[in-house]
PDB file of C-alpha atoms in Angstrom:
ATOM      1  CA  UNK A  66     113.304  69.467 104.091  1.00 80.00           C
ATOM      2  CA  UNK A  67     115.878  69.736 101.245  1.00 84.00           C
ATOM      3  CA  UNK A  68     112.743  69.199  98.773  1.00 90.00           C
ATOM      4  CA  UNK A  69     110.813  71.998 100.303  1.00 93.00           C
ATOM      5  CA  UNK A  70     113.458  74.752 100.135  1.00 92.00           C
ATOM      6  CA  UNK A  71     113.995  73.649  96.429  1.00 93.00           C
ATOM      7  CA  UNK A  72     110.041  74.132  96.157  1.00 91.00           C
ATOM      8  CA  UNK A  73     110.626  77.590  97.565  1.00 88.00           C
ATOM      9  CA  UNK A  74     113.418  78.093  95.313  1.00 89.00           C
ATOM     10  CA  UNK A  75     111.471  77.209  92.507  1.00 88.00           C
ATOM     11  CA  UNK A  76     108.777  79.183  93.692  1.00 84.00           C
ATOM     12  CA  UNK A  77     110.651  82.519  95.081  1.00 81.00           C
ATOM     13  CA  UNK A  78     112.461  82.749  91.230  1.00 83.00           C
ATOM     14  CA  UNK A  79     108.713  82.838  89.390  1.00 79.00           C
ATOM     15  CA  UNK A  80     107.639  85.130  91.673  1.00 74.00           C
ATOM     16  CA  UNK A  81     111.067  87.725  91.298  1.00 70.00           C
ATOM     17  CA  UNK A  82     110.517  86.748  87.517  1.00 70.00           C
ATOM     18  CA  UNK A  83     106.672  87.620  86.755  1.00 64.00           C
ATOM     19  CA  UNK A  84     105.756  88.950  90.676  1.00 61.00           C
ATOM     20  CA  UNK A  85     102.947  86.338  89.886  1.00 63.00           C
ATOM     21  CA  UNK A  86     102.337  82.826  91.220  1.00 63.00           C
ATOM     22  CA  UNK A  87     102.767  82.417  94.607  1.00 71.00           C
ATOM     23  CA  UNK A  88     100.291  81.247  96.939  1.00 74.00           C
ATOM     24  CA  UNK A  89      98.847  79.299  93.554  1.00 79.00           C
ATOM     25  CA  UNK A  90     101.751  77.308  93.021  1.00 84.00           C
ATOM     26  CA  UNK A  91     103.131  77.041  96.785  1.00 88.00           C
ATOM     27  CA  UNK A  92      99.763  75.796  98.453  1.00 89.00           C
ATOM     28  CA  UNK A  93      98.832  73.095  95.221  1.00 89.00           C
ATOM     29  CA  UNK A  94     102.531  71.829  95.223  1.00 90.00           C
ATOM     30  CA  UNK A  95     102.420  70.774  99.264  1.00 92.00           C
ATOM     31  CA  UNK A  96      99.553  68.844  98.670  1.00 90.00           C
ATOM     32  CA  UNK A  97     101.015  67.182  96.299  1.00 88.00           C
ATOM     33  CA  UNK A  98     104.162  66.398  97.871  1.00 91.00           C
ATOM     34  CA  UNK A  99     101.725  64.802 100.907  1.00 91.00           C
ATOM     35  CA  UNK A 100     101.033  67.857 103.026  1.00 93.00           C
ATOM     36  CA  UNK A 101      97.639  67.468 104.181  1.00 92.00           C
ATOM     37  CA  UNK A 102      95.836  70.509 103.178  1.00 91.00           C
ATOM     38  CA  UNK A 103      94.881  72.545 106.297  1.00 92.00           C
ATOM     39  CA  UNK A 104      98.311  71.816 107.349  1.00 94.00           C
ATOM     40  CA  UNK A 105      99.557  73.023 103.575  1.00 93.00           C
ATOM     41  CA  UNK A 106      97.201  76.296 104.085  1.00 92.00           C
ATOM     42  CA  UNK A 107      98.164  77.037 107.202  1.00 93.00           C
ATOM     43  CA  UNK A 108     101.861  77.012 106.296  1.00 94.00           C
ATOM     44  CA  UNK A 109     101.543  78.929 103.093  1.00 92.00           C
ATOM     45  CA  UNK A 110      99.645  81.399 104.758  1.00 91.00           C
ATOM     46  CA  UNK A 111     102.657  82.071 107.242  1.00 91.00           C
ATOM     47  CA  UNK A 112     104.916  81.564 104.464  1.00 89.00           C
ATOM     48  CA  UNK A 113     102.835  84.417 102.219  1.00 85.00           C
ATOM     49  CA  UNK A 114     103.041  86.710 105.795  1.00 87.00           C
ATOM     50  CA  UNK A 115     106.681  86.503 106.045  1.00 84.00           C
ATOM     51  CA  UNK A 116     107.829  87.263 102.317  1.00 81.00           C
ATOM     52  CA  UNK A 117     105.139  89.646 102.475  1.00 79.00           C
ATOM     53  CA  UNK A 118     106.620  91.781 104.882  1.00 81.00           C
ATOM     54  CA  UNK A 119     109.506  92.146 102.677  1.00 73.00           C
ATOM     55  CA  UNK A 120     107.247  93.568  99.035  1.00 69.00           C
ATOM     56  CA  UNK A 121     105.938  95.794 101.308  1.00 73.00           C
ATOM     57  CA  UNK A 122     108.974  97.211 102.528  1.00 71.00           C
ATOM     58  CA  UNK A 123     110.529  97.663  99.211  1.00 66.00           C
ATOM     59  CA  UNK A 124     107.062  98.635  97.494  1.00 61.00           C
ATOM     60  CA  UNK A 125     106.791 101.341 100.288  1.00 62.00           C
ATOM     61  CA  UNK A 126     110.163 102.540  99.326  1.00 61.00           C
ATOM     62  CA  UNK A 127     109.463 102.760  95.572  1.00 59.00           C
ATOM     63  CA  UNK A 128     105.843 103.872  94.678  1.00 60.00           C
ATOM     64  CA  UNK A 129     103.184 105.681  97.036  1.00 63.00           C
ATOM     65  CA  UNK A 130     100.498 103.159  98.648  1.00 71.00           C
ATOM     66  CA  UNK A 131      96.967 103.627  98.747  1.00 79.00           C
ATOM     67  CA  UNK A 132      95.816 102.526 102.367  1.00 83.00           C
ATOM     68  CA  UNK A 133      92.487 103.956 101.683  1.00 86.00           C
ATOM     69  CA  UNK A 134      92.110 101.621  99.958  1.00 89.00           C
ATOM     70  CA  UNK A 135      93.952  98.462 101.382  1.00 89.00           C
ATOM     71  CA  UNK A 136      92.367  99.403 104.746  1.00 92.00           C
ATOM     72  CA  UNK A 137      88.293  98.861 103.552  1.00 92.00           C
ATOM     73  CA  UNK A 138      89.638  95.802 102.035  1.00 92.00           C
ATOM     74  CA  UNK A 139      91.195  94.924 105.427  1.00 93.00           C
ATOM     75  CA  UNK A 140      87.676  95.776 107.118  1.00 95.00           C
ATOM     76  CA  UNK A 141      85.352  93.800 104.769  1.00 94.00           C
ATOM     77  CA  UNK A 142      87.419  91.028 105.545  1.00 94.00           C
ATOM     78  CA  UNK A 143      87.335  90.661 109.445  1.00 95.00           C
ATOM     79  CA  UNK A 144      84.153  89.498 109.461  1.00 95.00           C
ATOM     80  CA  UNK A 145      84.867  86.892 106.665  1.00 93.00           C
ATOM     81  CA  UNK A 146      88.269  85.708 109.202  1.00 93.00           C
ATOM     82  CA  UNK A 147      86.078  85.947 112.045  1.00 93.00           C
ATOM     83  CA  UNK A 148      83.345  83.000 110.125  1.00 94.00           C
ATOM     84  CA  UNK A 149      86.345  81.570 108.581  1.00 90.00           C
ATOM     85  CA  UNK A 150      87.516  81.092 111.977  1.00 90.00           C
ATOM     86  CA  UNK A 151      84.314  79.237 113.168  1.00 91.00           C
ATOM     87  CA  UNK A 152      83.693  77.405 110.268  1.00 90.00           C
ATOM     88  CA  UNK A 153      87.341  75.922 110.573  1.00 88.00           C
ATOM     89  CA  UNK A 154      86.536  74.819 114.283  1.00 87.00           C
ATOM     90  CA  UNK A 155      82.963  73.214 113.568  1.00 88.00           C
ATOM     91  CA  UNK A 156      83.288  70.607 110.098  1.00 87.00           C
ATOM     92  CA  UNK A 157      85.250  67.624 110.864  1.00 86.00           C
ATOM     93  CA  UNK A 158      88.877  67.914 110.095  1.00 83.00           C
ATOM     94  CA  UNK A 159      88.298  64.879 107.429  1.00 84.00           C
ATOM     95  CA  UNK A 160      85.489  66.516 105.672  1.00 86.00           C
ATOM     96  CA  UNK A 161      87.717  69.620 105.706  1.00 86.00           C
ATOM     97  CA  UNK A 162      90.361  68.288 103.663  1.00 86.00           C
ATOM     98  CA  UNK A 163      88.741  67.438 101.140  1.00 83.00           C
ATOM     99  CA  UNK A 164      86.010  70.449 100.611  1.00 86.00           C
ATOM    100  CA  UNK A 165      89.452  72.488 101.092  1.00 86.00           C
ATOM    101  CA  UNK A 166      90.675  70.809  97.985  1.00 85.00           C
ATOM    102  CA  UNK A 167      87.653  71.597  95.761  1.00 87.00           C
ATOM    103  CA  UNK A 168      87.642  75.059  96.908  1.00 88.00           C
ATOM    104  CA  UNK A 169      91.490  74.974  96.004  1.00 87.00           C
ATOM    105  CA  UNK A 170      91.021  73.763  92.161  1.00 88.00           C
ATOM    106  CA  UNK A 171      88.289  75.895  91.734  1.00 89.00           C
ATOM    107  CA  UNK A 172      89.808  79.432  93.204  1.00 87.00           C
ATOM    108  CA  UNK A 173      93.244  78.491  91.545  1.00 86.00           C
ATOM    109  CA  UNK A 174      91.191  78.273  87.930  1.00 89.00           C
ATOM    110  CA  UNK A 175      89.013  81.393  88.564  1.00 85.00           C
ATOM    111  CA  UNK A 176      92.680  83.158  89.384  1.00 81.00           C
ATOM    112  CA  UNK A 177      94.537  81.894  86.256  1.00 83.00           C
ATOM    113  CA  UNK A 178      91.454  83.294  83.839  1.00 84.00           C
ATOM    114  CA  UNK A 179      91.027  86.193  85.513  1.00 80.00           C
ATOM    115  CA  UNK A 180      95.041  86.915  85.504  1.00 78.00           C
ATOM    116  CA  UNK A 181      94.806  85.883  81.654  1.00 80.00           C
ATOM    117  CA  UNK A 182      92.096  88.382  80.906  1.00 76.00           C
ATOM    118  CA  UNK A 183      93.160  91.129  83.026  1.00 63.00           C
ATOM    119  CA  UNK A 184      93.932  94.831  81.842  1.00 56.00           C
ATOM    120  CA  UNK A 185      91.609  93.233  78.750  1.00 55.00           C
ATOM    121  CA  UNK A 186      88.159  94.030  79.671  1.00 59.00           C
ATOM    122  CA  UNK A 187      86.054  96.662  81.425  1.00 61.00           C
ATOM    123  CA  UNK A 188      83.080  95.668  83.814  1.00 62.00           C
ATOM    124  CA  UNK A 189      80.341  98.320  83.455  1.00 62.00           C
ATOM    125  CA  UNK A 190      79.662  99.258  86.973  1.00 64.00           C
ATOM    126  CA  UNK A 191      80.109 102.413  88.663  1.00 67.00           C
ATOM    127  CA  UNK A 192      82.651 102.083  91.409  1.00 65.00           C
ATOM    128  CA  UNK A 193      81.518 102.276  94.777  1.00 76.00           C
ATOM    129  CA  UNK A 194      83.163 101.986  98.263  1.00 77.00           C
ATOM    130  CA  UNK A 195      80.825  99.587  99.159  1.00 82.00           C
ATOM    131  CA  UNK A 196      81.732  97.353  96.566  1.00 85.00           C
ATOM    132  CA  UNK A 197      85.064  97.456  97.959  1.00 88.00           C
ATOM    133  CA  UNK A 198      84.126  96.051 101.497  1.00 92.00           C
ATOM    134  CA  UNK A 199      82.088  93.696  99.491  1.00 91.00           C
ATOM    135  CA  UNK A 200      85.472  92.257  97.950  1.00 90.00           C
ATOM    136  CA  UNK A 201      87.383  92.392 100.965  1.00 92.00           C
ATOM    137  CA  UNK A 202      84.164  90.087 102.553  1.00 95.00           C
ATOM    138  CA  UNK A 203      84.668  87.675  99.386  1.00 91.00           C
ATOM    139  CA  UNK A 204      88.412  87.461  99.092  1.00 91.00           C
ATOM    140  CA  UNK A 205      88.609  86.987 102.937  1.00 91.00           C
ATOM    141  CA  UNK A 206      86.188  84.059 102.988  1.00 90.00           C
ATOM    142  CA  UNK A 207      88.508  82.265  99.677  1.00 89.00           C
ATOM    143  CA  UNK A 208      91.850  82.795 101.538  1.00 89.00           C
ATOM    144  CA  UNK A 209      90.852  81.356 105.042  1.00 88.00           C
ATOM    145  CA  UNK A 210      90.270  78.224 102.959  1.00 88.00           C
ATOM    146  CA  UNK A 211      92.696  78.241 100.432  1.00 86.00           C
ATOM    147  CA  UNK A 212      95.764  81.016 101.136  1.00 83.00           C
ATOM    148  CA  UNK A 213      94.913  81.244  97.338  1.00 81.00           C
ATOM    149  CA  UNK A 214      92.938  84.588  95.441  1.00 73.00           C
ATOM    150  CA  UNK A 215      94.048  87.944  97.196  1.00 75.00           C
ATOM    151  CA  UNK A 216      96.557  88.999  94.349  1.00 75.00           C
ATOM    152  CA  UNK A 217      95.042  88.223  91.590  1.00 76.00           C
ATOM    153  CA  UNK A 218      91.130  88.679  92.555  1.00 81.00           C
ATOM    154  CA  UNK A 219      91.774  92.053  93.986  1.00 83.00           C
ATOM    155  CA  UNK A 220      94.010  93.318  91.108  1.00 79.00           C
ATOM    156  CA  UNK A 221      91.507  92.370  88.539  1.00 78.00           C
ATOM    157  CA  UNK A 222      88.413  94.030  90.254  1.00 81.00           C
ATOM    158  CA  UNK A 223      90.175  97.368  91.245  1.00 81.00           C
ATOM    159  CA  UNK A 224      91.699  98.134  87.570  1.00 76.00           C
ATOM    160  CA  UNK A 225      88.256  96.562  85.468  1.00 72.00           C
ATOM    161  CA  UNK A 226      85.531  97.972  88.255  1.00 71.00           C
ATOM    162  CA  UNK A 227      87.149 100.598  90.293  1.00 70.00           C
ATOM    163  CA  UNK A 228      89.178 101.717  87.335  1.00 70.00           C
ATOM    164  CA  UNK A 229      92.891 101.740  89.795  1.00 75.00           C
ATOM    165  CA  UNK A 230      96.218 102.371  87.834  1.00 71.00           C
ATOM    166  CA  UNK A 231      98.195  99.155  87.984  1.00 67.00           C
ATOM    167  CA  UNK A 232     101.325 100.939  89.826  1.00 68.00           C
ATOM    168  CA  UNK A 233      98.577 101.626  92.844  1.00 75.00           C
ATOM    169  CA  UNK A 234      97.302  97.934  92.371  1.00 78.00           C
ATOM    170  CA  UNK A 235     100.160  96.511  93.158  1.00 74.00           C
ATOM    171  CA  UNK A 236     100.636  98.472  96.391  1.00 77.00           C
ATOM    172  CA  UNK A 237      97.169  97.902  97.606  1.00 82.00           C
ATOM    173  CA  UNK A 238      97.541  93.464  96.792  1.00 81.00           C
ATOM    174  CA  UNK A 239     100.457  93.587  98.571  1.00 80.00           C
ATOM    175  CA  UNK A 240      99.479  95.779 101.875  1.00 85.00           C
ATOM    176  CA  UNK A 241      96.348  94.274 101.839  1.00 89.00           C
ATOM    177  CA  UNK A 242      97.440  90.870 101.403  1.00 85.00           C
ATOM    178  CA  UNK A 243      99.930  91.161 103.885  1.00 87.00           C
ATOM    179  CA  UNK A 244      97.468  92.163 106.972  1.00 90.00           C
ATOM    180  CA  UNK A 245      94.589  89.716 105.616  1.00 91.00           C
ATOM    181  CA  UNK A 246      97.606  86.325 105.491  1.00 90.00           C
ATOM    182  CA  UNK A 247      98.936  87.626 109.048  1.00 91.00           C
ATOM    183  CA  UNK A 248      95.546  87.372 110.535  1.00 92.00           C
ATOM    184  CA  UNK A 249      94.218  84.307 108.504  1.00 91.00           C
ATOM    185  CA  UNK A 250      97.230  82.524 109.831  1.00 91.00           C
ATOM    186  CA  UNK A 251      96.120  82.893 113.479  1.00 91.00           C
ATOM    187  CA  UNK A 252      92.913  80.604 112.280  1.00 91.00           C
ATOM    188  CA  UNK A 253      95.738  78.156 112.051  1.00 93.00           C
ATOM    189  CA  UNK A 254      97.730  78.429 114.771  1.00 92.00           C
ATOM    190  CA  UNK A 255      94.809  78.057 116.908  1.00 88.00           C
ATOM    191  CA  UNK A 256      93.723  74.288 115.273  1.00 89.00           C
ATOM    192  CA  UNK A 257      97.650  73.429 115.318  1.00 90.00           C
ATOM    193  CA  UNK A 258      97.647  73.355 111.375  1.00 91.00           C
ATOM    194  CA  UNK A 259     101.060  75.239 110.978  1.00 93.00           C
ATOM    195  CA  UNK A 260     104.333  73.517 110.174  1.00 94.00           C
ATOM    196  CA  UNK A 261     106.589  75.793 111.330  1.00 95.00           C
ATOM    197  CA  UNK A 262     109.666  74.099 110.310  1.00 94.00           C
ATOM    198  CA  UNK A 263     108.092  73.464 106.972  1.00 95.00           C
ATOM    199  CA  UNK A 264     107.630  77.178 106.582  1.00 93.00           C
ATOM    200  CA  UNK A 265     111.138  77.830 107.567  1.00 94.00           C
ATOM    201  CA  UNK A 266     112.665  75.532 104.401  1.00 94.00           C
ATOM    202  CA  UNK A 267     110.056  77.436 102.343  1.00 93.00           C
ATOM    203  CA  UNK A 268     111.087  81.007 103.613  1.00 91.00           C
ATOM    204  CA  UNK A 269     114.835  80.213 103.442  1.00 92.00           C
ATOM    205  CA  UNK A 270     115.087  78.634  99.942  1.00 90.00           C
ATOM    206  CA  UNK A 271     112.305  81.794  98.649  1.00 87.00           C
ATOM    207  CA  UNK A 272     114.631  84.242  99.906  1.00 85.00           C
ATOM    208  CA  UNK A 273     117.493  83.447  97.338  1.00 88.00           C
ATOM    209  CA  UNK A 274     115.023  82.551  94.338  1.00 84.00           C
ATOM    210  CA  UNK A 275     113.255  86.106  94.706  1.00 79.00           C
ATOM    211  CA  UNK A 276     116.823  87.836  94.219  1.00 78.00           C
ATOM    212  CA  UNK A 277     117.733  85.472  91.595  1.00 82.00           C
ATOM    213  CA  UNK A 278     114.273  85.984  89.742  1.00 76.00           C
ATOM    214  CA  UNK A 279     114.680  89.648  90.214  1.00 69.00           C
ATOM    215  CA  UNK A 280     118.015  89.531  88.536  1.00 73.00           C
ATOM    216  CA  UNK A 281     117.083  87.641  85.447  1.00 73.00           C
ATOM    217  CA  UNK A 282     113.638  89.583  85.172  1.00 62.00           C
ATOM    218  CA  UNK A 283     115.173  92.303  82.770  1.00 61.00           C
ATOM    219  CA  UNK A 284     116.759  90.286  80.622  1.00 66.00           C
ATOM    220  CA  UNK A 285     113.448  88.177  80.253  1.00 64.00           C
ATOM    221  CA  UNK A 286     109.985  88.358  78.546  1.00 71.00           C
ATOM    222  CA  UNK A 287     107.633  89.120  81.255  1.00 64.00           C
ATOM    223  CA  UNK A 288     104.332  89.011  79.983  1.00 72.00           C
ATOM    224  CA  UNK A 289     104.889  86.272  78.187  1.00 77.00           C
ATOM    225  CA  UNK A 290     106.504  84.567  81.015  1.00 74.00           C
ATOM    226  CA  UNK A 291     103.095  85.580  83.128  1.00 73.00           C
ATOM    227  CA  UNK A 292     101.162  84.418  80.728  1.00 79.00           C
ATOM    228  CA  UNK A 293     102.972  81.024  80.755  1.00 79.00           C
ATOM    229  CA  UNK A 294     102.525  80.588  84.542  1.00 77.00           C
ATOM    230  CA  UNK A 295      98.852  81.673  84.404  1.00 79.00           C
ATOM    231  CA  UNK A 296      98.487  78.178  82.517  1.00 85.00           C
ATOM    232  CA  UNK A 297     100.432  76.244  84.174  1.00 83.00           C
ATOM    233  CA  UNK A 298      98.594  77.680  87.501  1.00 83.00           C
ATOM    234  CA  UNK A 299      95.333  76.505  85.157  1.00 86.00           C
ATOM    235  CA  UNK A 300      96.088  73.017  84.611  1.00 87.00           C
ATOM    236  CA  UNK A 301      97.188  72.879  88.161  1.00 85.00           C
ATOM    237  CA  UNK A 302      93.522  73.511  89.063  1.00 85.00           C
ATOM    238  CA  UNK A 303      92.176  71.240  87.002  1.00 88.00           C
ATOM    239  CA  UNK A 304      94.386  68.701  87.929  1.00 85.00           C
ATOM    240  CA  UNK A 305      93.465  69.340  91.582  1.00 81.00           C
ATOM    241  CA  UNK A 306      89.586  69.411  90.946  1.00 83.00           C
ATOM    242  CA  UNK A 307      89.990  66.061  88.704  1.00 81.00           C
ATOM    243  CA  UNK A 308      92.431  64.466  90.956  1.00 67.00           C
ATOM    244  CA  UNK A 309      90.158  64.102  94.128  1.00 58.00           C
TER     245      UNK A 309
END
């Protein structure tokens, strides 16, 4: 367990760093140290729930949150949890795995281009609420399947289509992503594909490397930093689309 709260170490100080990288590092890395990936979603999407909790809490006490927002996110996606949910119960656990791990390299490239283009270009359609459902339906399906895509997929479509400041973005990912991990998790629970202990060595090494990360962030190049991880995060999902 002493390698797994060093992963969350590792992880926990990019994400104080940058505030980028979590769920596509954390999810990638337990399948490569032998987690078998439900079991590695499942986890990461308690893991994500838990630390969570906490950027919402501190969020809430910095900046205002839009929960007009976050909420018809929320509802487009119960529907996508609720088909998530069946799908999960129906394909063979085998055949799972390894569509799960496709799915995996392919959101985890989609997010590292979209997080290296963001803020850079503006899509041409007039915002619409119903486009917003539409993404909470879309981003719901991709995280029952990979924990992966809720950060960085939402962020880029609300400040290049629904033209939202990046101080309310950040609010929205995180409530958002918060209430859409906590119920994608149950999906797990319910096929036993949650190592609880697992998560605990994750949580308690994360913890530390969030305050550490924090620390060091001012004294650091951010956005070049981001940047940085975006590509690693990149060749981590071609790696995982190659590798299978």
């Amino acid at each position: 367990m002493l390698t797994f709260a060093g992963l969350g170490l590792l992880v926990g100080f990019l994400v104080g760093l940058t505030g980028v990288g979590g769920g596509a590092l954390m999810t990638p890395s337990l399948i490569f140290l032998g987690v078998e990936p439900l079991t590695a979603v499942g986890t990461d999407l308690l893991y994500a729930t838990v630390t969570r909790i906490f950027g919402v809490f501190f969020h809430g006490r910095r900046g205002r949150m839009r929960y007009d927002i976050a909420l018809r996110l929320f509802a487009g996606s119960i529907p996508a949890i609720i088909l998530g949910g069946i799908i999960l119960r129906e394909i063979d656990r085998e055949v799972l795995n390894d569509y799960l791990t496709l799915l995996l390299g392919l959101i985890l490239v989609v997010s590292a281009v979209l997080s290296l283009l963001k803020g850079e270009i503006h899509i041409p359609i007039k915002p619409r609420w119903a486009y917003v459902y539409l993404l909470g339906f879309v981003v719901g399906l991709t995280v029952q399947f990979t924990s992966v895509g809720a950060g960085v997929i939402v962020s880029f479509t609300l400040m290049n289509v629904a033209r939202i400041g990046p101080r309310d973005v950040v609010g929205v990912t995180i409530t958002y992503g918060l209430a859409l991990s906590a119920l994608s998790f149950l999906n797990y629970v319910g096929m036993g594909s949650v190592d609880y202990a697992l998560a605990g060595a994750l949580i308690a090494g994360t913890i530390p490397g969030v305050y550490a990360g924090t620390n060091v962030n001012s004294r650091a190049d951010r956005e070049r930093l981001k940047k940085v991880i975006n590509i690693i995060i990149l060749l981590i999902g071609l790696l995982t689309l190659l590798g299978r």
